[in-house]
PDB file of C-alpha atoms in Angstrom:
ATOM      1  CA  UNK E   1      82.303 109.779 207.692  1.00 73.00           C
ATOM      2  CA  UNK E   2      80.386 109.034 204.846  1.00 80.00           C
ATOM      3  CA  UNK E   3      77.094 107.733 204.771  1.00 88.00           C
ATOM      4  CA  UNK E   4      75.234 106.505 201.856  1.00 93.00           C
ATOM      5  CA  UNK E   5      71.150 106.598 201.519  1.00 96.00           C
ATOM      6  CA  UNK E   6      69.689 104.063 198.822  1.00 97.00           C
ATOM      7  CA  UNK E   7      65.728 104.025 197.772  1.00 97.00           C
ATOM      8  CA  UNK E   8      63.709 102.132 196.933  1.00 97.00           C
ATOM      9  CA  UNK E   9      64.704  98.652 198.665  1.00 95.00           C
ATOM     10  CA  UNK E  10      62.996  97.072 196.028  1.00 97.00           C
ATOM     11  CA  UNK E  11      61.684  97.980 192.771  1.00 98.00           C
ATOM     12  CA  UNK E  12      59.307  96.007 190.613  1.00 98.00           C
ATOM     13  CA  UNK E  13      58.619  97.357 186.794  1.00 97.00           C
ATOM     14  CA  UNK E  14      56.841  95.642 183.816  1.00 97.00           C
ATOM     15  CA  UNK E  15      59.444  94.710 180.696  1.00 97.00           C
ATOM     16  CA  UNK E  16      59.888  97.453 178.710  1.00 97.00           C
ATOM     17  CA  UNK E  17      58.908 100.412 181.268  1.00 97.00           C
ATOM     18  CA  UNK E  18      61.572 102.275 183.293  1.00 98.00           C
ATOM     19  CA  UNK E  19      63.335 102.009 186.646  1.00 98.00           C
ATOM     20  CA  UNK E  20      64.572 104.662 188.543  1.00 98.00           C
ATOM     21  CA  UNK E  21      66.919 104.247 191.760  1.00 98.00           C
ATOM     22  CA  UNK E  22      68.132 107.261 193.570  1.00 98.00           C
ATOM     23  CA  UNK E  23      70.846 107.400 196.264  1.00 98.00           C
ATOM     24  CA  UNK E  24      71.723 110.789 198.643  1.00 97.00           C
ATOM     25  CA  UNK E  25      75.614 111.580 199.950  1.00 95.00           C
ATOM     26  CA  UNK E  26      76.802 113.117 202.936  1.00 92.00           C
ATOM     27  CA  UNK E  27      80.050 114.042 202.294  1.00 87.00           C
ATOM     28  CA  UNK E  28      80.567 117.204 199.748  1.00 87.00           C
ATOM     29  CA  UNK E  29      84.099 116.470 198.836  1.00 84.00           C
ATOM     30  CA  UNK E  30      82.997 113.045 197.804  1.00 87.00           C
ATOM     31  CA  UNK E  31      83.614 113.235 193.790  1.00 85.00           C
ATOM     32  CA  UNK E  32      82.975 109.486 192.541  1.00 87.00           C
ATOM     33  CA  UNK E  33      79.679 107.629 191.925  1.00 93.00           C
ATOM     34  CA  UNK E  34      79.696 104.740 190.527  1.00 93.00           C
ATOM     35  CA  UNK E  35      76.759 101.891 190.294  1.00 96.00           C
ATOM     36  CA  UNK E  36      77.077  98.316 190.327  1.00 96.00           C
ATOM     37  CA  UNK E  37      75.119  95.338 189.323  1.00 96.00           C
ATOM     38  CA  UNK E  38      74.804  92.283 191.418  1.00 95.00           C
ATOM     39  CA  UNK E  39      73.300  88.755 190.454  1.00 93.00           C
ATOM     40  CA  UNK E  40      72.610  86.438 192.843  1.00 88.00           C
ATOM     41  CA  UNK E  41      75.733  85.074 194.398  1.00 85.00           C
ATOM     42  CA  UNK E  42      77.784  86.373 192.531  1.00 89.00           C
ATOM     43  CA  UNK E  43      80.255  89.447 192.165  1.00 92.00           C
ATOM     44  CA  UNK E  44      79.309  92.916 191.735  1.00 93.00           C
ATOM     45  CA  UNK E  45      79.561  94.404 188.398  1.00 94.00           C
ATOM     46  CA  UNK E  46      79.894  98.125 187.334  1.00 93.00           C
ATOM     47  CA  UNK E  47      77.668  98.965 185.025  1.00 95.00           C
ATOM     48  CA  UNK E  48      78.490 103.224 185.346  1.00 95.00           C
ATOM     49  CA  UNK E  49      79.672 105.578 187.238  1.00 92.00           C
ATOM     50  CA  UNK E  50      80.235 109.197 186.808  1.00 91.00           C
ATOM     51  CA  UNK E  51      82.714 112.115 188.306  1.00 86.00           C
ATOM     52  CA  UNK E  52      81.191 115.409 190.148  1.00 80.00           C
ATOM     53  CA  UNK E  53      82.133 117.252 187.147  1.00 79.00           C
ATOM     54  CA  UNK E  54      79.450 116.185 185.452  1.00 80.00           C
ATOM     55  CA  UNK E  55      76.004 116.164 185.718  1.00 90.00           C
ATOM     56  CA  UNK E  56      74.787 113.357 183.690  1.00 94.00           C
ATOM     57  CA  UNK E  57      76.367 110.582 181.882  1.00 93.00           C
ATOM     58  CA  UNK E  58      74.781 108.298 179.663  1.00 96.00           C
ATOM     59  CA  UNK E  59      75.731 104.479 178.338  1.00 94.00           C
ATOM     60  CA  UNK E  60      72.554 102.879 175.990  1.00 95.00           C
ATOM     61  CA  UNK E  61      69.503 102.242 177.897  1.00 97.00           C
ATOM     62  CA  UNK E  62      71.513 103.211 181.442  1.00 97.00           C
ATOM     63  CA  UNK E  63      72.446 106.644 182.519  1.00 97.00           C
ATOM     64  CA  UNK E  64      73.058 108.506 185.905  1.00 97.00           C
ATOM     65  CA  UNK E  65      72.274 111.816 187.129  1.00 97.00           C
ATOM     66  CA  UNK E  66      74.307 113.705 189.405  1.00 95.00           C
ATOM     67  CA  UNK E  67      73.239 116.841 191.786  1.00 95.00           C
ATOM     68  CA  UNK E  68      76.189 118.334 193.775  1.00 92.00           C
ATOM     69  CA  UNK E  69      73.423 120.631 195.366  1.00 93.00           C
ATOM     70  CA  UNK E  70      71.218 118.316 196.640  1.00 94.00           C
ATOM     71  CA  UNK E  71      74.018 115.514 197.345  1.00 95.00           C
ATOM     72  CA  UNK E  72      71.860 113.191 195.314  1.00 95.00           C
ATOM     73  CA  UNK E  73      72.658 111.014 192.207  1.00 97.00           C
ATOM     74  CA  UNK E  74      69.939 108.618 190.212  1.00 98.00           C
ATOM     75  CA  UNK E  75      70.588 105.271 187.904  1.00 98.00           C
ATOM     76  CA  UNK E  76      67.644 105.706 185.060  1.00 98.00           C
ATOM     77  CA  UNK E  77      67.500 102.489 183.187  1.00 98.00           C
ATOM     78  CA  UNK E  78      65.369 102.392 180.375  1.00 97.00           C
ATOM     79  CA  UNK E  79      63.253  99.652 178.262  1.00 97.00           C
ATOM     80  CA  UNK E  80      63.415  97.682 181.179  1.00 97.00           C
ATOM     81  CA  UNK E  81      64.302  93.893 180.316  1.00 97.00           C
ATOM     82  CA  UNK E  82      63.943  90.460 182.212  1.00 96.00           C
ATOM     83  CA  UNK E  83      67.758  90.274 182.358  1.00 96.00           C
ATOM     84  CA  UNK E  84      68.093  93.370 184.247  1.00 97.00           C
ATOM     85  CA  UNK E  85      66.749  91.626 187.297  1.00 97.00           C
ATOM     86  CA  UNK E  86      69.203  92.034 189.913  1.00 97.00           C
ATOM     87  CA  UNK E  87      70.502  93.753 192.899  1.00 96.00           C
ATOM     88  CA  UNK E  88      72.104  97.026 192.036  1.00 97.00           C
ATOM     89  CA  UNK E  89      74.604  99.809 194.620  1.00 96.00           C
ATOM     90  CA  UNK E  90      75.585 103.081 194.142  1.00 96.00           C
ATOM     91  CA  UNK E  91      78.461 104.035 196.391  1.00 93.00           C
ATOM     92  CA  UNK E  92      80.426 107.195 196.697  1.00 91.00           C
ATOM     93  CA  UNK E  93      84.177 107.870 197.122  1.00 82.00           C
ATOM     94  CA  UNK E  94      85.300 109.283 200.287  1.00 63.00           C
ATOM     95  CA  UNK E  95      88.035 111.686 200.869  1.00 55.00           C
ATOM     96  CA  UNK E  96      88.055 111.999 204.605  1.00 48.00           C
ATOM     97  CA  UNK E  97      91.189 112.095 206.726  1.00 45.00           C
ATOM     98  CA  UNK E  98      93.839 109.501 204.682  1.00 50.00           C
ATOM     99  CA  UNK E  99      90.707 107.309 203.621  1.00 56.00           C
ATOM    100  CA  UNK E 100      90.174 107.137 200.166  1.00 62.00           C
ATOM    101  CA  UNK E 101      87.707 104.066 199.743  1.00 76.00           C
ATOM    102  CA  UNK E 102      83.537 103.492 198.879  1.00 85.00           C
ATOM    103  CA  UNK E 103      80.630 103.953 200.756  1.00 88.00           C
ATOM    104  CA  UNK E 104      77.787 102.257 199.539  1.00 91.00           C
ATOM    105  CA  UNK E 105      74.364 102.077 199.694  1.00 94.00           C
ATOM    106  CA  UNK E 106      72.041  99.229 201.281  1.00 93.00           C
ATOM    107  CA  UNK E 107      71.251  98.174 197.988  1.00 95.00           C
ATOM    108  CA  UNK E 108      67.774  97.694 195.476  1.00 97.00           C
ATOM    109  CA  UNK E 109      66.476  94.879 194.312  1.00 96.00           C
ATOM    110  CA  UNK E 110      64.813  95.452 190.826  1.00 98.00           C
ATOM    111  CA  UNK E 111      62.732  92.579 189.041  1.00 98.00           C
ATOM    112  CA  UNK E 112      61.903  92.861 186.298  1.00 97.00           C
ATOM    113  CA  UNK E 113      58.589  91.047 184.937  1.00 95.00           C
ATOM    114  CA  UNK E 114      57.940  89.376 181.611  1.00 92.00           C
TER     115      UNK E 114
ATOM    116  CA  UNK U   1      86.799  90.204 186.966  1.00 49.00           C
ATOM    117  CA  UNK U   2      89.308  87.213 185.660  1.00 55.00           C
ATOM    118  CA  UNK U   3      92.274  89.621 187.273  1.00 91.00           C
ATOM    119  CA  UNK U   4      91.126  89.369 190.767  1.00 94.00           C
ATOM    120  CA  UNK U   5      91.009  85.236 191.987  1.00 96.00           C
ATOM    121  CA  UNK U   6      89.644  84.634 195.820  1.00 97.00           C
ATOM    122  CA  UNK U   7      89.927  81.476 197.282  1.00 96.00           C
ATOM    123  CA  UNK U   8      88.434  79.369 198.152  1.00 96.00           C
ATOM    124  CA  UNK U   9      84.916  79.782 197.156  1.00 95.00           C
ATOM    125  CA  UNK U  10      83.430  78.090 200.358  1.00 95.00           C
ATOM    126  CA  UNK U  11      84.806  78.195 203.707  1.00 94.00           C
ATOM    127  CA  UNK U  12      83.821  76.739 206.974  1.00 91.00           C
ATOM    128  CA  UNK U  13      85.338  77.311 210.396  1.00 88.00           C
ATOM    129  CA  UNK U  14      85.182  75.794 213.491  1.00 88.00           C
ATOM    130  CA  UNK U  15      84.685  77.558 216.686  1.00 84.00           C
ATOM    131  CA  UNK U  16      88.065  79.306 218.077  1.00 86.00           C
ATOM    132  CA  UNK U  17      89.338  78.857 214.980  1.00 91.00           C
ATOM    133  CA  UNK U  18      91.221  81.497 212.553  1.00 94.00           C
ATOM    134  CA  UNK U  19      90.899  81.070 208.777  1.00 95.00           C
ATOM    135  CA  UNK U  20      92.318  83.169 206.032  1.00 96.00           C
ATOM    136  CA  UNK U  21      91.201  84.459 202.690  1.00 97.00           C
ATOM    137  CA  UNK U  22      93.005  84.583 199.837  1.00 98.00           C
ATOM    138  CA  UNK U  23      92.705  87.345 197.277  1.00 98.00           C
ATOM    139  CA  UNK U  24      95.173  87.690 194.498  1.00 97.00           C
ATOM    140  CA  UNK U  25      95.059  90.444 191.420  1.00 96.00           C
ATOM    141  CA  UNK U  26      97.236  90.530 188.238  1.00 94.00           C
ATOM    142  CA  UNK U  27      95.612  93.644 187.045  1.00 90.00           C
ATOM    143  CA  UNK U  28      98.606  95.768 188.591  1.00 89.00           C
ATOM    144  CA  UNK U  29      96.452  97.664 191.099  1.00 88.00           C
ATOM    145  CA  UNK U  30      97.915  99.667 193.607  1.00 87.00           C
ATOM    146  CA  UNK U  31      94.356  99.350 196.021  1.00 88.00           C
ATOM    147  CA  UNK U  32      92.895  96.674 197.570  1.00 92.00           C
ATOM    148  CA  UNK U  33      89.775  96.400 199.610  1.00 93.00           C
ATOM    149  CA  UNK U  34      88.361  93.576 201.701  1.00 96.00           C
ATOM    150  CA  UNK U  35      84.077  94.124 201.800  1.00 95.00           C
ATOM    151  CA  UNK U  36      81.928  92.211 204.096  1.00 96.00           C
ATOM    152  CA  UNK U  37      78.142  91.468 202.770  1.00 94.00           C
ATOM    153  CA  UNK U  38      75.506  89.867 204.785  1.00 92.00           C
ATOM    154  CA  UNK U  39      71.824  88.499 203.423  1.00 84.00           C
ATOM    155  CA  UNK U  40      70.139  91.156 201.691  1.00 79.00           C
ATOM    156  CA  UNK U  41      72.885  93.874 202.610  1.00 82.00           C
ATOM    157  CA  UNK U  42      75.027  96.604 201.279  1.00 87.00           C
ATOM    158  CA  UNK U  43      78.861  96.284 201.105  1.00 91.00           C
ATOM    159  CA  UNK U  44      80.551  97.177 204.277  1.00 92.00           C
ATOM    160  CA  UNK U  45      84.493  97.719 204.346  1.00 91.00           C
ATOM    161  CA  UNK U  46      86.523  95.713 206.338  1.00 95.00           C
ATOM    162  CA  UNK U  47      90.065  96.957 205.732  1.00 94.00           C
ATOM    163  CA  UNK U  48      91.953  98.606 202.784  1.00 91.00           C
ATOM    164  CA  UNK U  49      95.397  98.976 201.901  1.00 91.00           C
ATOM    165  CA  UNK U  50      96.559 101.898 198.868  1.00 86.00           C
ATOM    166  CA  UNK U  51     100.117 100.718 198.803  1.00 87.00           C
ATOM    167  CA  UNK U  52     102.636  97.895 199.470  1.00 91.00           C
ATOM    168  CA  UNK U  53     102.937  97.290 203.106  1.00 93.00           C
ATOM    169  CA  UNK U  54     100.568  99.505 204.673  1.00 91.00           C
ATOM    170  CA  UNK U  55      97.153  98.946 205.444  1.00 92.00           C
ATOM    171  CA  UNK U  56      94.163 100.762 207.037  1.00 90.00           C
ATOM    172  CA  UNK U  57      91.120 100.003 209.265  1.00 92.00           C
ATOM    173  CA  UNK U  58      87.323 100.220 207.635  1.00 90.00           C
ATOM    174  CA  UNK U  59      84.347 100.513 209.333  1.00 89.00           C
ATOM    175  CA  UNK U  60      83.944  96.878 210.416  1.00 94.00           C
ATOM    176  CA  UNK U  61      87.324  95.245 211.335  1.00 96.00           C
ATOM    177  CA  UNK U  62      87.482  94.124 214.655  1.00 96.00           C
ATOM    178  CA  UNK U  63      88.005  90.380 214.514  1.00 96.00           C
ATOM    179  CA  UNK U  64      89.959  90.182 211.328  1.00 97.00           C
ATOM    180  CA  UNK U  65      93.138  90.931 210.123  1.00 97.00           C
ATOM    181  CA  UNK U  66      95.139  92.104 206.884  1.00 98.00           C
ATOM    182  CA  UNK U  67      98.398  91.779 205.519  1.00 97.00           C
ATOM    183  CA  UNK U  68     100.114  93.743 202.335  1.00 97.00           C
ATOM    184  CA  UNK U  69     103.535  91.874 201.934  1.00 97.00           C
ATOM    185  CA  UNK U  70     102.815  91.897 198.189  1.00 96.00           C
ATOM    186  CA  UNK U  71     101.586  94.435 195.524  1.00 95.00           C
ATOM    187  CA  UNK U  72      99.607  91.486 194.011  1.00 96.00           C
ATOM    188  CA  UNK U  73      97.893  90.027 197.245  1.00 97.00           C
ATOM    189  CA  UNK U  74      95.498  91.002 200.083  1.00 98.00           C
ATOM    190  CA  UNK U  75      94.787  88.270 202.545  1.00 98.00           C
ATOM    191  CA  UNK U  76      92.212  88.611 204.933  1.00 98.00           C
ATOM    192  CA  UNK U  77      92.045  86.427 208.339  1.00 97.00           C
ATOM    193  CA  UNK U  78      89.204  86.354 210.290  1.00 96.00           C
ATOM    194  CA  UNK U  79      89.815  85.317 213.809  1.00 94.00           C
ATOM    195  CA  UNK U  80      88.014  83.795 216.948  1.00 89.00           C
ATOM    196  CA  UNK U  81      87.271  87.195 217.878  1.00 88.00           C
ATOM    197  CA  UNK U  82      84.817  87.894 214.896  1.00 89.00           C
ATOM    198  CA  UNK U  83      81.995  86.257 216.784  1.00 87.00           C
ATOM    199  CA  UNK U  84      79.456  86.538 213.434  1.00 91.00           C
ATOM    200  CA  UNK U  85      81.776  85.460 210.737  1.00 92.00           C
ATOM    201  CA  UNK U  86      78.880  83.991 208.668  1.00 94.00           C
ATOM    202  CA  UNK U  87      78.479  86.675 205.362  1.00 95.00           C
ATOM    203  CA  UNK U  88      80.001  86.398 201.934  1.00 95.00           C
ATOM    204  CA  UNK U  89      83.235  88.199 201.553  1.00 97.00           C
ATOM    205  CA  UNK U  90      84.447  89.876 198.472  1.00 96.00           C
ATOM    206  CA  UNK U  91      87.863  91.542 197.433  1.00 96.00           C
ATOM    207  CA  UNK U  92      88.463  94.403 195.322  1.00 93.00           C
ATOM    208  CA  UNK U  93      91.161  96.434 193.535  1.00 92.00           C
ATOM    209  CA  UNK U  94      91.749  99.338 191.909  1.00 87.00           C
ATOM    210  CA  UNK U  95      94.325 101.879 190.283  1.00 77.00           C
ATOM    211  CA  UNK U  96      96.950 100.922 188.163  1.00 56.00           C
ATOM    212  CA  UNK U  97     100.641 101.402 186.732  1.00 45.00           C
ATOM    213  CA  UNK U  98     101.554 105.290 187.447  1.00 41.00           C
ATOM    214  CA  UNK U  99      98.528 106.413 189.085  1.00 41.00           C
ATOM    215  CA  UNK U 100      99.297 108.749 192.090  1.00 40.00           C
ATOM    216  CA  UNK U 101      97.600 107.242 195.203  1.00 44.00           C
ATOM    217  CA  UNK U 102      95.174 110.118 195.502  1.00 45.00           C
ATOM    218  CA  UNK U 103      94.218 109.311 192.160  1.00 43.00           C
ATOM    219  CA  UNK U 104      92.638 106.186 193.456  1.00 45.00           C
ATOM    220  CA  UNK U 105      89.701 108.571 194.591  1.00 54.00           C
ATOM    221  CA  UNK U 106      88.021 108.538 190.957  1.00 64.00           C
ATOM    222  CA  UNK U 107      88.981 104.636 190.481  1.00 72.00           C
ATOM    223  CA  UNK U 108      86.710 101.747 189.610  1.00 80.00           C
ATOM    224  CA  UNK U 109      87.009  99.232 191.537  1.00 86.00           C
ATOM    225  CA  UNK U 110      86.916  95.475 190.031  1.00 89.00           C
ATOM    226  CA  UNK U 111      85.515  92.803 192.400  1.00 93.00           C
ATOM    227  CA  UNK U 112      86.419  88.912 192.867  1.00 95.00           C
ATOM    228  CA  UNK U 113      84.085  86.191 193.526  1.00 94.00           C
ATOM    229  CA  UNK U 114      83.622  86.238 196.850  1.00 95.00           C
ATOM    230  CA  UNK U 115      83.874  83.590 199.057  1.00 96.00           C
ATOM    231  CA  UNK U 116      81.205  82.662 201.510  1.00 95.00           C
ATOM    232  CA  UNK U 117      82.052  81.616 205.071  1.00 95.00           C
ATOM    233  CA  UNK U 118      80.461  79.746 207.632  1.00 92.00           C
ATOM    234  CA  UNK U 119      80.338  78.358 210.997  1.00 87.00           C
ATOM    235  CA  UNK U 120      80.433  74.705 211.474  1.00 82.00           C
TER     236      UNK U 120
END
């Protein structure tokens, strides 16, 4: 099946520099990536995702690379602010035998400081 | 979300005991997903169903148990067997009106609030 790398576990930038989170695939027919945002206790948000037919897609100060060579997509967010604290996934869609569902990643835990 | 309600927010069970989760979605969605996530963890999938009474196994779901009676509900029951029920569970859905099943590939999929279990 699927499996899902996620780096770094955690990430800790200054306000106002940039984060970068990158995730690899197994699966080459997977064709979905989407990330999502997580506060604490609460439910995870999608912030973007993007299809295998394209290679980058971008959405204000968050966009997300994807290379169907390497297997590997990135979330790039930029001017970094206090409120982007949080635990964000990537995930990938998985079209193995009658499964269609996400795989995701262990998760990274970006803070942000003021 | 405000389409997808799970209930209740806090759960506790007693030992030998089954419980069920509710999970309810008005935003037509032909998928829905039950996701198990424990401290400081990713998302791991329980069970998933793509259409009106059928269901299918994820990657973690001995000890629990789905039904899809409805298009609008997916309730989860986690039984004596599940010997760590402790984690926060969330539901999710996704599709809509008059997309294929295989379209559900390429779908975002909208999460509830969770609710967080534990053992008594």
């Amino acid at each position: 099946g699927e499996n899902v790398e996620q780096h770094p576990s955690t990430l800790s930038v200054q306000e106002g520099d940039s984060a970068v989170i990158k995730c690899t695939y197994s699966d080459s027919a997977s064709n979905y990536f989407p990330w999502y945002k997580q506060e604490l206790g609460k439910r995870p948000q999608l912030i973007i995702d993007i299809r295998s037919n394209v290679g980058e897609k971008k959405d204000q100060r968050i966009a997300v690379t994807l290379n169907k060579t390497a297997k590997h997509f990135s979330l790039h967010i930029t001017e970094t602010q206090p409120e982007d604290s949080a635990v964000y996934f990537c995930a990938a869609s998985v079209r193995a035998t009658g499964r269609r569902a996400l795989t995701f990643g262990s998760g990274t835990r970006l803070q942000v400081q003021p | 979300d405000g389409g997808i309600t799970q209930s209740p927010k806090y759960l506790f069970r007693k030992e030998g005991q089954n419980v069920t989760l509710s999970c309810e979605q008005n935003l037509n969605h032909d998928a829905m997903y039950w996701y198990r996530q424990d401290p400081g963890q990713g998302l791991r999938l329980i069970y998933y169903s793509q259409i009106v009474n059928d269901f299918q196994k994820g990657d973690i779901a001995e000890g629990y148990s789905v039904s899809r009676e409805k298009k609008e509900s997916f309730p989860l029951t986690v039984t004596s067997a599940q010997k760590n029920p402790t984690a926060f569970y969330l539901c999710a859905s996704s599709g809509g009106q008059g997309v294929p099943i295989v379209g559900n590939v390429g779908q975002p999929q909208h999460f509830g609030d969770g609710t967080r279990l534990s053992i008594l």
